[in-house]
mmCIF file of C-alpha atoms in Angstrom:
data_model
loop_
_atom_site.group_PDB
_atom_site.id
_atom_site.type_symbol
_atom_site.label_atom_id
_atom_site.label_comp_id
_atom_site.label_asym_id
_atom_site.label_seq_id
_atom_site.Cartn_x
_atom_site.Cartn_y
_atom_site.Cartn_z
ATOM 1 C CA MET A 1 120.414 -4.770 112.422
ATOM 2 C CA VAL A 2 122.326 -7.406 114.179
ATOM 3 C CA SER A 3 123.932 -10.085 112.479
ATOM 4 C CA LEU A 4 124.977 -13.631 113.131
ATOM 5 C CA PHE A 5 127.808 -12.311 112.734
ATOM 6 C CA ASP A 6 128.096 -9.602 115.281
ATOM 7 C CA PRO A 7 129.911 -10.164 119.168
ATOM 8 C CA ILE A 8 127.568 -10.420 122.429
ATOM 9 C CA ALA A 9 128.132 -10.304 125.362
ATOM 10 C CA LEU A 10 126.627 -13.683 127.072
ATOM 11 C CA GLY A 11 126.971 -12.571 130.255
ATOM 12 C CA ASP A 12 130.448 -11.988 131.722
ATOM 13 C CA ILE A 13 131.799 -13.687 127.918
ATOM 14 C CA GLN A 14 132.542 -12.197 125.313
ATOM 15 C CA ALA A 15 131.625 -13.900 122.308
ATOM 16 C CA PRO A 16 132.883 -13.014 118.529
ATOM 17 C CA ASN A 17 129.942 -14.728 117.240
ATOM 18 C CA ARG A 18 125.970 -15.560 117.317
ATOM 19 C CA VAL A 19 126.950 -19.013 116.035
ATOM 20 C CA LEU A 20 127.378 -20.985 119.568
ATOM 21 C CA MET A 21 127.868 -24.613 119.750
ATOM 22 C CA ALA A 22 125.278 -26.519 120.860
ATOM 23 C CA PRO A 23 126.168 -29.202 123.601
ATOM 24 C CA LEU A 24 126.912 -33.187 122.025
ATOM 25 C CA THR A 25 127.617 -36.295 123.628
ATOM 26 C CA ARG A 26 129.919 -37.280 121.679
ATOM 27 C CA GLY A 27 131.319 -40.799 123.487
ATOM 28 C CA ARG A 28 135.274 -40.228 123.173
ATOM 29 C CA ALA A 29 136.529 -40.631 126.229
ATOM 30 C CA THR A 30 137.513 -43.187 128.609
ATOM 31 C CA ARG A 31 135.667 -45.660 130.953
ATOM 32 C CA GLU A 32 136.178 -44.141 133.324
ATOM 33 C CA HIS A 33 135.133 -41.105 131.655
ATOM 34 C CA VAL A 34 137.901 -39.126 131.367
ATOM 35 C CA PRO A 35 138.799 -36.711 128.637
ATOM 36 C CA THR A 36 141.337 -38.338 125.716
ATOM 37 C CA GLY A 37 143.943 -36.757 123.933
ATOM 38 C CA ILE A 38 141.770 -36.987 120.077
ATOM 39 C CA MET A 39 138.932 -34.796 121.837
ATOM 40 C CA ILE A 40 141.613 -31.665 122.474
ATOM 41 C CA ASP A 41 141.605 -31.594 118.292
ATOM 42 C CA TYR A 42 137.754 -31.746 118.549
ATOM 43 C CA TYR A 43 137.332 -28.799 120.607
ATOM 44 C CA ARG A 44 140.388 -27.164 119.290
ATOM 45 C CA GLN A 45 138.966 -27.239 115.381
ATOM 46 C CA ARG A 46 135.644 -25.529 116.291
ATOM 47 C CA ALA A 47 137.415 -22.908 118.468
ATOM 48 C CA SER A 48 135.527 -20.783 116.034
ATOM 49 C CA ALA A 49 132.463 -20.953 117.399
ATOM 50 C CA GLY A 50 131.409 -18.049 119.053
ATOM 51 C CA LEU A 51 131.096 -19.980 122.210
ATOM 52 C CA ILE A 52 131.450 -23.694 122.497
ATOM 53 C CA ILE A 53 129.319 -25.426 124.996
ATOM 54 C CA SER A 54 130.902 -28.606 125.723
ATOM 55 C CA GLU A 55 129.390 -31.701 125.705
ATOM 56 C CA ALA A 56 127.002 -33.234 128.414
ATOM 57 C CA THR A 57 129.655 -33.413 131.469
ATOM 58 C CA GLY A 58 128.542 -36.087 134.293
ATOM 59 C CA ILE A 59 129.278 -33.842 137.787
ATOM 60 C CA SER A 60 129.404 -37.433 139.663
ATOM 61 C CA ARG A 61 129.047 -40.956 139.590
ATOM 62 C CA GLN A 62 125.814 -41.496 140.692
ATOM 63 C CA GLY A 63 124.744 -38.861 137.361
ATOM 64 C CA LEU A 64 126.352 -39.966 134.648
ATOM 65 C CA GLY A 65 125.045 -43.378 133.116
ATOM 66 C CA TRP A 66 126.267 -42.401 128.933
ATOM 67 C CA PRO A 67 129.455 -44.805 128.746
ATOM 68 C CA TYR A 68 132.360 -43.224 127.263
ATOM 69 C CA ALA A 69 131.003 -39.458 128.080
ATOM 70 C CA PRO A 70 133.218 -37.432 130.081
ATOM 71 C CA GLY A 71 133.013 -36.039 133.822
ATOM 72 C CA LEU A 72 134.626 -33.934 136.279
ATOM 73 C CA TRP A 73 134.235 -34.797 139.841
ATOM 74 C CA SER A 74 137.571 -36.307 140.073
ATOM 75 C CA ASP A 75 141.188 -34.388 140.015
ATOM 76 C CA GLU A 76 142.503 -37.065 136.872
ATOM 77 C CA GLN A 77 138.987 -35.962 134.237
ATOM 78 C CA VAL A 78 140.166 -32.025 135.475
ATOM 79 C CA ALA A 79 143.945 -33.302 134.706
ATOM 80 C CA ALA A 80 142.440 -34.130 131.837
ATOM 81 C CA TRP A 81 140.035 -31.366 130.135
ATOM 82 C CA ARG A 82 143.022 -28.421 131.306
ATOM 83 C CA PRO A 83 144.634 -29.312 127.696
ATOM 84 C CA VAL A 84 141.192 -29.260 126.105
ATOM 85 C CA THR A 85 140.326 -25.513 126.837
ATOM 86 C CA ALA A 86 144.037 -24.263 126.904
ATOM 87 C CA ALA A 87 143.512 -25.704 123.286
ATOM 88 C CA VAL A 88 140.235 -24.210 122.604
ATOM 89 C CA HIS A 89 142.194 -20.435 124.079
ATOM 90 C CA GLU A 90 144.939 -21.007 122.169
ATOM 91 C CA ALA A 91 143.135 -20.663 118.736
ATOM 92 C CA GLY A 92 141.043 -17.508 119.658
ATOM 93 C CA GLY A 93 138.280 -20.047 121.122
ATOM 94 C CA ARG A 94 135.840 -19.529 124.187
ATOM 95 C CA ILE A 95 134.052 -22.749 125.934
ATOM 96 C CA VAL A 96 131.820 -23.720 129.363
ATOM 97 C CA ALA A 97 131.136 -27.032 130.714
ATOM 98 C CA GLN A 98 127.889 -28.353 130.088
ATOM 99 C CA LEU A 99 126.868 -29.827 134.018
ATOM 100 C CA TRP A 100 124.882 -33.412 133.873
ATOM 101 C CA HIS A 101 123.171 -35.704 136.243
ATOM 102 C CA MET A 102 121.016 -37.992 133.961
ATOM 103 C CA GLY A 103 118.815 -38.742 136.961
ATOM 104 C CA ARG A 104 116.432 -41.977 135.617
ATOM 105 C CA GLN A 105 118.299 -41.964 132.090
ATOM 106 C CA VAL A 106 120.789 -43.886 133.443
ATOM 107 C CA HIS A 107 121.099 -48.014 133.942
ATOM 108 C CA SER A 108 122.581 -49.411 136.683
ATOM 109 C CA SER A 109 124.976 -51.671 134.453
ATOM 110 C CA VAL A 110 126.655 -47.828 134.409
ATOM 111 C CA THR A 111 126.988 -46.485 137.291
ATOM 112 C CA GLY A 112 126.498 -49.310 139.449
ATOM 113 C CA GLU A 113 123.746 -48.471 141.036
ATOM 114 C CA GLN A 114 119.667 -47.946 140.700
ATOM 115 C CA PRO A 115 118.919 -44.585 138.540
ATOM 116 C CA VAL A 116 117.497 -41.706 141.174
ATOM 117 C CA SER A 117 115.078 -38.846 140.145
ATOM 118 C CA SER A 118 112.032 -36.779 141.855
ATOM 119 C CA SER A 119 110.150 -40.236 141.907
ATOM 120 C CA ALA A 120 109.193 -43.204 141.581
ATOM 121 C CA THR A 121 109.199 -43.707 137.657
ATOM 122 C CA ARG A 122 110.910 -44.942 134.787
ATOM 123 C CA THR A 123 111.361 -44.090 131.082
ATOM 124 C CA GLU A 124 110.067 -46.625 127.875
ATOM 125 C CA CYS A 125 113.280 -45.460 126.154
ATOM 126 C CA HIS A 126 116.389 -47.984 126.248
ATOM 127 C CA MET A 127 119.197 -47.037 128.135
ATOM 128 C CA HIS A 128 122.503 -46.338 126.782
ATOM 129 C CA THR A 129 125.191 -49.265 128.391
ATOM 130 C CA TYR A 130 128.381 -51.020 127.426
ATOM 131 C CA GLU A 131 126.876 -53.693 126.596
ATOM 132 C CA GLY A 132 124.235 -51.625 124.360
ATOM 133 C CA ARG A 133 121.102 -50.669 124.116
ATOM 134 C CA GLN A 134 118.960 -52.475 127.586
ATOM 135 C CA PRO A 135 115.115 -51.045 128.342
ATOM 136 C CA SER A 136 115.497 -48.787 131.520
ATOM 137 C CA GLU A 137 115.111 -49.544 135.248
ATOM 138 C CA THR A 138 112.447 -48.077 138.065
ATOM 139 C CA ALA A 139 113.798 -44.949 140.157
ATOM 140 C CA ARG A 140 113.658 -44.366 142.888
ATOM 141 C CA PRO A 141 113.019 -40.791 144.343
ATOM 142 C CA LEU A 142 115.934 -39.363 145.423
ATOM 143 C CA ARG A 143 115.168 -38.837 149.678
ATOM 144 C CA LEU A 144 114.591 -34.910 150.784
ATOM 145 C CA ASP A 145 117.965 -35.389 152.825
ATOM 146 C CA GLU A 146 119.503 -35.996 149.957
ATOM 147 C CA ILE A 147 119.471 -33.193 147.721
ATOM 148 C CA PRO A 148 122.128 -31.429 149.228
ATOM 149 C CA GLY A 149 124.467 -34.143 148.660
ATOM 150 C CA ILE A 150 123.083 -33.471 144.919
ATOM 151 C CA LEU A 151 123.933 -28.992 145.322
ATOM 152 C CA ASP A 152 127.478 -30.521 146.669
ATOM 153 C CA ASP A 153 128.088 -32.354 143.230
ATOM 154 C CA TYR A 154 126.786 -29.280 141.463
ATOM 155 C CA GLU A 155 129.412 -26.937 143.765
ATOM 156 C CA ARG A 156 132.353 -29.589 143.224
ATOM 157 C CA ALA A 157 132.040 -30.222 139.504
ATOM 158 C CA THR A 158 131.833 -26.677 139.129
ATOM 159 C CA ARG A 159 134.964 -25.587 141.087
ATOM 160 C CA ASN A 160 136.598 -28.560 138.952
ATOM 161 C CA ALA A 161 134.979 -26.609 135.684
ATOM 162 C CA LEU A 162 136.555 -23.358 136.005
ATOM 163 C CA ALA A 163 140.159 -25.172 137.992
ATOM 164 C CA ALA A 164 140.623 -27.150 134.069
ATOM 165 C CA GLY A 165 139.891 -24.018 132.256
ATOM 166 C CA PHE A 166 136.504 -23.399 131.118
ATOM 167 C CA ASP A 167 135.249 -19.953 130.682
ATOM 168 C CA GLY A 168 132.035 -20.834 132.368
ATOM 169 C CA VAL A 169 129.652 -23.727 133.176
ATOM 170 C CA GLN A 170 126.142 -24.849 131.715
ATOM 171 C CA ILE A 171 123.600 -26.187 134.215
ATOM 172 C CA HIS A 172 121.838 -28.928 131.836
ATOM 173 C CA ALA A 173 117.984 -28.039 133.317
ATOM 174 C CA ALA A 174 116.441 -30.101 129.533
ATOM 175 C CA ASN A 175 115.961 -33.321 127.342
ATOM 176 C CA GLY A 176 114.466 -35.152 130.503
ATOM 177 C CA TYR A 177 117.074 -34.930 132.868
ATOM 178 C CA LEU A 178 116.942 -34.664 136.283
ATOM 179 C CA ILE A 179 116.137 -31.779 136.923
ATOM 180 C CA ASP A 180 113.733 -31.852 134.134
ATOM 181 C CA GLN A 181 112.520 -34.576 135.921
ATOM 182 C CA PHE A 182 111.764 -31.992 138.824
ATOM 183 C CA LEU A 183 110.458 -29.847 136.213
ATOM 184 C CA ARG A 184 107.303 -30.993 134.797
ATOM 185 C CA ASP A 185 104.931 -32.759 136.502
ATOM 186 C CA ASN A 186 104.167 -35.780 134.402
ATOM 187 C CA ALA A 187 107.270 -37.176 136.101
ATOM 188 C CA ASN A 188 107.400 -35.209 139.646
ATOM 189 C CA PHE A 189 104.436 -36.734 141.885
ATOM 190 C CA ARG A 190 106.722 -35.802 144.518
ATOM 191 C CA ASP A 191 104.676 -34.234 147.914
ATOM 192 C CA ASP A 192 107.191 -32.460 150.020
ATOM 193 C CA ARG A 193 108.227 -28.756 149.316
ATOM 194 C CA TYR A 194 110.202 -30.151 145.875
ATOM 195 C CA GLY A 195 106.559 -31.164 144.643
ATOM 196 C CA GLY A 196 103.349 -30.187 143.448
ATOM 197 C CA SER A 197 103.231 -26.392 143.018
ATOM 198 C CA ILE A 198 105.460 -24.531 139.800
ATOM 199 C CA GLU A 199 107.624 -23.219 143.028
ATOM 200 C CA ASN A 200 108.148 -26.497 144.798
ATOM 201 C CA ARG A 201 108.816 -28.312 141.558
ATOM 202 C CA THR A 202 111.232 -25.326 140.084
ATOM 203 C CA ARG A 203 112.520 -25.500 143.893
ATOM 204 C CA LEU A 204 115.862 -27.640 142.758
ATOM 205 C CA LEU A 205 116.325 -25.656 139.536
ATOM 206 C CA ARG A 206 116.609 -22.557 141.455
ATOM 207 C CA GLU A 207 118.977 -24.145 144.740
ATOM 208 C CA VAL A 208 121.210 -25.526 142.226
ATOM 209 C CA THR A 209 121.621 -22.667 139.676
ATOM 210 C CA GLU A 210 122.322 -20.873 143.509
ATOM 211 C CA ARG A 211 124.670 -23.296 144.202
ATOM 212 C CA VAL A 212 126.718 -22.751 141.407
ATOM 213 C CA ILE A 213 126.450 -18.882 141.188
ATOM 214 C CA SER A 214 127.976 -18.597 144.439
ATOM 215 C CA VAL A 215 130.925 -20.630 143.054
ATOM 216 C CA ALA A 216 131.007 -19.324 138.714
ATOM 217 C CA GLY A 217 129.054 -16.038 139.767
ATOM 218 C CA ALA A 218 126.311 -15.453 137.681
ATOM 219 C CA GLY A 219 128.040 -13.875 134.245
ATOM 220 C CA ARG A 220 129.779 -17.386 133.677
ATOM 221 C CA THR A 221 126.388 -18.774 134.746
ATOM 222 C CA SER A 222 124.120 -20.145 131.713
ATOM 223 C CA VAL A 223 121.155 -22.922 131.508
ATOM 224 C CA ARG A 224 119.895 -25.425 129.227
ATOM 225 C CA LEU A 225 115.333 -26.132 129.146
ATOM 226 C CA SER A 226 113.402 -27.890 126.912
ATOM 227 C CA PRO A 227 110.539 -26.575 127.206
ATOM 228 C CA ASN A 228 108.637 -27.795 124.902
ATOM 229 C CA GLY A 229 106.191 -31.485 124.356
ATOM 230 C CA ASP A 230 107.586 -34.421 125.395
ATOM 231 C CA SER A 231 111.148 -35.109 126.020
ATOM 232 C CA GLN A 232 112.600 -38.720 126.563
ATOM 233 C CA GLY A 233 109.853 -39.603 128.319
ATOM 234 C CA VAL A 234 109.477 -35.907 130.159
ATOM 235 C CA ASP A 235 106.239 -33.787 129.685
ATOM 236 C CA ASP A 236 104.120 -30.865 131.566
ATOM 237 C CA SER A 237 100.518 -31.088 130.741
ATOM 238 C CA ASN A 238 100.803 -26.578 130.982
ATOM 239 C CA PRO A 239 103.752 -25.714 129.705
ATOM 240 C CA GLU A 240 104.083 -21.950 129.427
ATOM 241 C CA PRO A 241 103.070 -21.174 132.840
ATOM 242 C CA LEU A 242 106.149 -23.355 134.135
ATOM 243 C CA PHE A 243 108.642 -22.881 131.963
ATOM 244 C CA THR A 244 107.939 -18.864 131.885
ATOM 245 C CA TYR A 245 108.012 -19.194 136.255
ATOM 246 C CA ALA A 246 111.445 -20.406 135.912
ATOM 247 C CA ALA A 247 113.068 -17.816 133.348
ATOM 248 C CA LYS A 248 111.876 -15.188 135.218
ATOM 249 C CA LEU A 249 113.219 -17.245 138.317
ATOM 250 C CA LEU A 250 116.715 -17.530 135.780
ATOM 251 C CA SER A 251 116.622 -13.915 134.549
ATOM 252 C CA ASP A 252 116.026 -12.824 138.332
ATOM 253 C CA LEU A 253 119.651 -13.933 139.674
ATOM 254 C CA GLY A 254 120.991 -12.907 137.038
ATOM 255 C CA ILE A 255 122.369 -15.670 134.180
ATOM 256 C CA GLY A 256 124.960 -15.131 131.715
ATOM 257 C CA PHE A 257 122.031 -16.845 129.851
ATOM 258 C CA LEU A 258 119.493 -18.802 128.595
ATOM 259 C CA GLU A 259 119.458 -21.676 125.881
ATOM 260 C CA LEU A 260 116.346 -23.224 125.040
ATOM 261 C CA ARG A 261 116.368 -26.314 122.950
ATOM 262 C CA GLU A 262 112.913 -26.125 120.957
ATOM 263 C CA PRO A 263 111.914 -28.946 118.652
ATOM 264 C CA GLY A 264 109.611 -28.810 115.438
ATOM 265 C CA PRO A 265 107.362 -31.331 113.714
ATOM 266 C CA ASP A 266 110.356 -32.669 111.628
ATOM 267 C CA GLY A 267 113.523 -31.900 114.914
ATOM 268 C CA THR A 268 116.072 -34.619 115.207
ATOM 269 C CA PHE A 269 115.706 -35.760 117.949
ATOM 270 C CA GLY A 270 112.118 -35.294 119.993
ATOM 271 C CA LYS A 271 109.648 -34.696 116.602
ATOM 272 C CA THR A 272 106.518 -32.688 118.740
ATOM 273 C CA ASP A 273 104.038 -31.038 117.453
ATOM 274 C CA VAL A 274 103.602 -28.301 120.613
ATOM 275 C CA PRO A 275 104.255 -24.855 120.020
ATOM 276 C CA LYS A 276 107.871 -23.182 120.619
ATOM 277 C CA LEU A 277 107.973 -21.113 124.076
ATOM 278 C CA SER A 278 110.522 -18.996 123.144
ATOM 279 C CA PRO A 279 108.842 -16.157 122.075
ATOM 280 C CA ALA A 280 106.895 -15.896 125.360
ATOM 281 C CA ILE A 281 109.894 -16.629 127.459
ATOM 282 C CA ARG A 282 111.414 -13.759 125.630
ATOM 283 C CA LYS A 283 108.954 -11.483 127.287
ATOM 284 C CA VAL A 284 109.531 -12.748 130.863
ATOM 285 C CA PHE A 285 113.686 -12.728 130.107
ATOM 286 C CA ALA A 286 115.399 -9.657 130.322
ATOM 287 C CA ARG A 287 119.243 -11.335 129.457
ATOM 288 C CA PRO A 288 120.746 -12.887 125.957
ATOM 289 C CA LEU A 289 118.451 -15.580 124.720
ATOM 290 C CA VAL A 290 119.591 -18.526 122.503
ATOM 291 C CA VAL A 291 117.766 -20.993 120.913
ATOM 292 C CA ASN A 292 118.417 -24.390 119.204
ATOM 293 C CA SER A 293 117.004 -27.110 117.491
ATOM 294 C CA ASP A 294 117.895 -28.019 114.224
ATOM 295 C CA TYR A 295 119.031 -24.930 112.727
ATOM 296 C CA ASP A 296 121.095 -25.808 109.765
ATOM 297 C CA THR A 297 121.244 -22.782 107.612
ATOM 298 C CA ALA A 298 122.737 -18.914 108.453
ATOM 299 C CA GLN A 299 118.709 -17.644 106.860
ATOM 300 C CA ALA A 300 117.246 -19.472 109.476
ATOM 301 C CA ALA A 301 118.870 -18.553 112.324
ATOM 302 C CA GLN A 302 119.276 -15.224 111.308
ATOM 303 C CA ALA A 303 115.305 -14.658 111.108
ATOM 304 C CA VAL A 304 115.138 -15.833 114.361
ATOM 305 C CA ILE A 305 117.303 -13.069 115.379
ATOM 306 C CA ASP A 306 115.668 -10.573 113.480
ATOM 307 C CA SER A 307 111.935 -10.969 115.235
ATOM 308 C CA GLY A 308 113.541 -10.268 118.047
ATOM 309 C CA VAL A 309 112.766 -13.603 120.311
ATOM 310 C CA ALA A 310 116.935 -14.773 120.423
ATOM 311 C CA ASP A 311 119.235 -12.821 120.757
ATOM 312 C CA ALA A 312 122.446 -15.680 119.218
ATOM 313 C CA VAL A 313 121.662 -19.495 118.489
ATOM 314 C CA ALA A 314 123.103 -22.815 119.289
ATOM 315 C CA PHE A 315 124.444 -25.667 116.043
ATOM 316 C CA GLY A 316 124.355 -28.686 117.101
ATOM 317 C CA ARG A 317 124.661 -31.096 114.446
ATOM 318 C CA THR A 318 125.874 -28.409 111.848
ATOM 319 C CA PHE A 319 129.266 -28.784 113.703
ATOM 320 C CA LEU A 320 129.835 -32.280 113.582
ATOM 321 C CA ALA A 321 131.253 -32.332 109.555
ATOM 322 C CA ASN A 322 131.521 -28.500 109.882
ATOM 323 C CA PRO A 323 134.325 -27.145 112.277
ATOM 324 C CA ASP A 324 134.561 -24.201 110.766
ATOM 325 C CA LEU A 325 130.821 -23.819 111.007
ATOM 326 C CA PRO A 326 130.076 -19.727 110.947
ATOM 327 C CA GLU A 327 132.983 -18.871 107.548
ATOM 328 C CA ARG A 328 131.193 -21.485 105.735
ATOM 329 C CA LEU A 329 127.600 -19.902 107.319
ATOM 330 C CA LYS A 330 129.073 -16.630 106.664
ATOM 331 C CA THR A 331 130.225 -17.289 103.155
ATOM 332 C CA GLY A 332 127.256 -19.866 101.831
ATOM 333 C CA ALA A 333 130.358 -22.385 101.909
ATOM 334 C CA PRO A 334 128.800 -26.466 101.498
ATOM 335 C CA LEU A 335 127.761 -28.147 104.234
ATOM 336 C CA ASN A 336 129.524 -30.965 104.814
ATOM 337 C CA THR A 337 127.509 -33.594 105.951
ATOM 338 C CA SER A 338 127.797 -35.922 109.347
ATOM 339 C CA ASP A 339 127.735 -40.065 109.246
ATOM 340 C CA MET A 340 125.333 -40.660 112.193
ATOM 341 C CA ALA A 341 127.262 -44.225 112.516
ATOM 342 C CA THR A 342 130.043 -42.428 113.982
ATOM 343 C CA TRP A 343 128.484 -40.070 116.207
ATOM 344 C CA TYR A 344 129.253 -42.169 119.277
ATOM 345 C CA SER A 345 131.738 -44.418 118.074
ATOM 346 C CA GLN A 346 135.254 -44.549 119.779
ATOM 347 C CA GLY A 347 137.989 -43.450 117.375
ATOM 348 C CA GLU A 348 138.742 -40.299 115.379
ATOM 349 C CA ALA A 349 136.548 -41.720 112.191
ATOM 350 C CA GLY A 350 133.606 -38.762 112.175
ATOM 351 C CA TYR A 351 135.247 -36.898 114.777
ATOM 352 C CA THR A 352 137.940 -34.747 114.127
ATOM 353 C CA ASP A 353 138.719 -36.113 110.199
ATOM 354 C CA TYR A 354 135.660 -33.639 108.924
ATOM 355 C CA PRO A 355 137.917 -30.866 107.206
ATOM 356 C CA ALA A 356 138.046 -27.529 107.296
ATOM 357 C CA LEU A 357 137.133 -25.054 103.588
ATOM 358 C CA SER A 358 141.373 -24.324 104.440
ATOM 359 C CA ALA A 359 142.084 -28.180 103.584
ATOM 360 C CA GLU A 360 139.195 -28.122 101.746
ATOM 361 C CA THR A 361 140.403 -25.756 99.212
ATOM 362 C CA VAL A 362 143.829 -27.611 98.918
ATOM 363 C CA ALA A 363 142.426 -30.238 98.167
ATOM 364 C CA ALA A 364 140.842 -29.155 94.798
#
């Protein structure tokens, strides 16, 4: 029987356990989206994860609308990421960069331009800005002649990630962001080769993945999808054929692993009654499959591995307050509770000050 704590090959990355750290936006970079020194400590502390998937990291100024989130489009950003990845490696860990274009989920006050998307749509969500949450703006559809530039941005960010010392990259194609806005039919109303049929709506996903693979190699490329239910206003009328097609496409391209964020009725973000599609995706995706969303016990994670649906589990919120989460899960130690007020705040409070078991033992 495979254990949550057994090693696994995630493409070309050898992970010592199957407790992955999910991407977690924390907002600790500078206003210019440059990583800061406290991020070194934060990621080092969590290096015992089988693999760290970094917080979502912008591929371009256009695509990054989250205040104080990091980017990977400038030399300054690359240089600031290097001590972060070095610290993780020195602590025995592995880390990949999650590449992010938010599409319509940005506000012009942050990016300096109108948001772009598959079509001229807007979300009902309020956008994060430096002045607090503001109403969304209507996106303009990307022109056909602009899409090659988007692919170039993904290629540049991939090259920069490798130059910064990351072990690979993950393409963020989930959660209602740009690629997801092309995938799903309530946000994509195009009548060109990127709209209409499932083959057309998955074209951008395919082209981005192929471009990233051309730089990083398939074994160091992964993708995140969110196949079940509404995600920040993005949804599909018939998700199973869409996402099984996308998963088969990615399997054929040979990516290292696929991660699925699948909330349930009690999900922290994006509650939904839409059944999880991971069992159907498992049938068509021949490579390591990672599941995510509100797993907070070893028993729940082990059960999904035992079912044969997943090969590993990406833990999100649980890693916020438990830097040594794999050890806590393995030994049954109690879990710290995170302070939601500090999830996206600046500074060390609620970021690097959660104790590890060793510190708790000394304190006791």
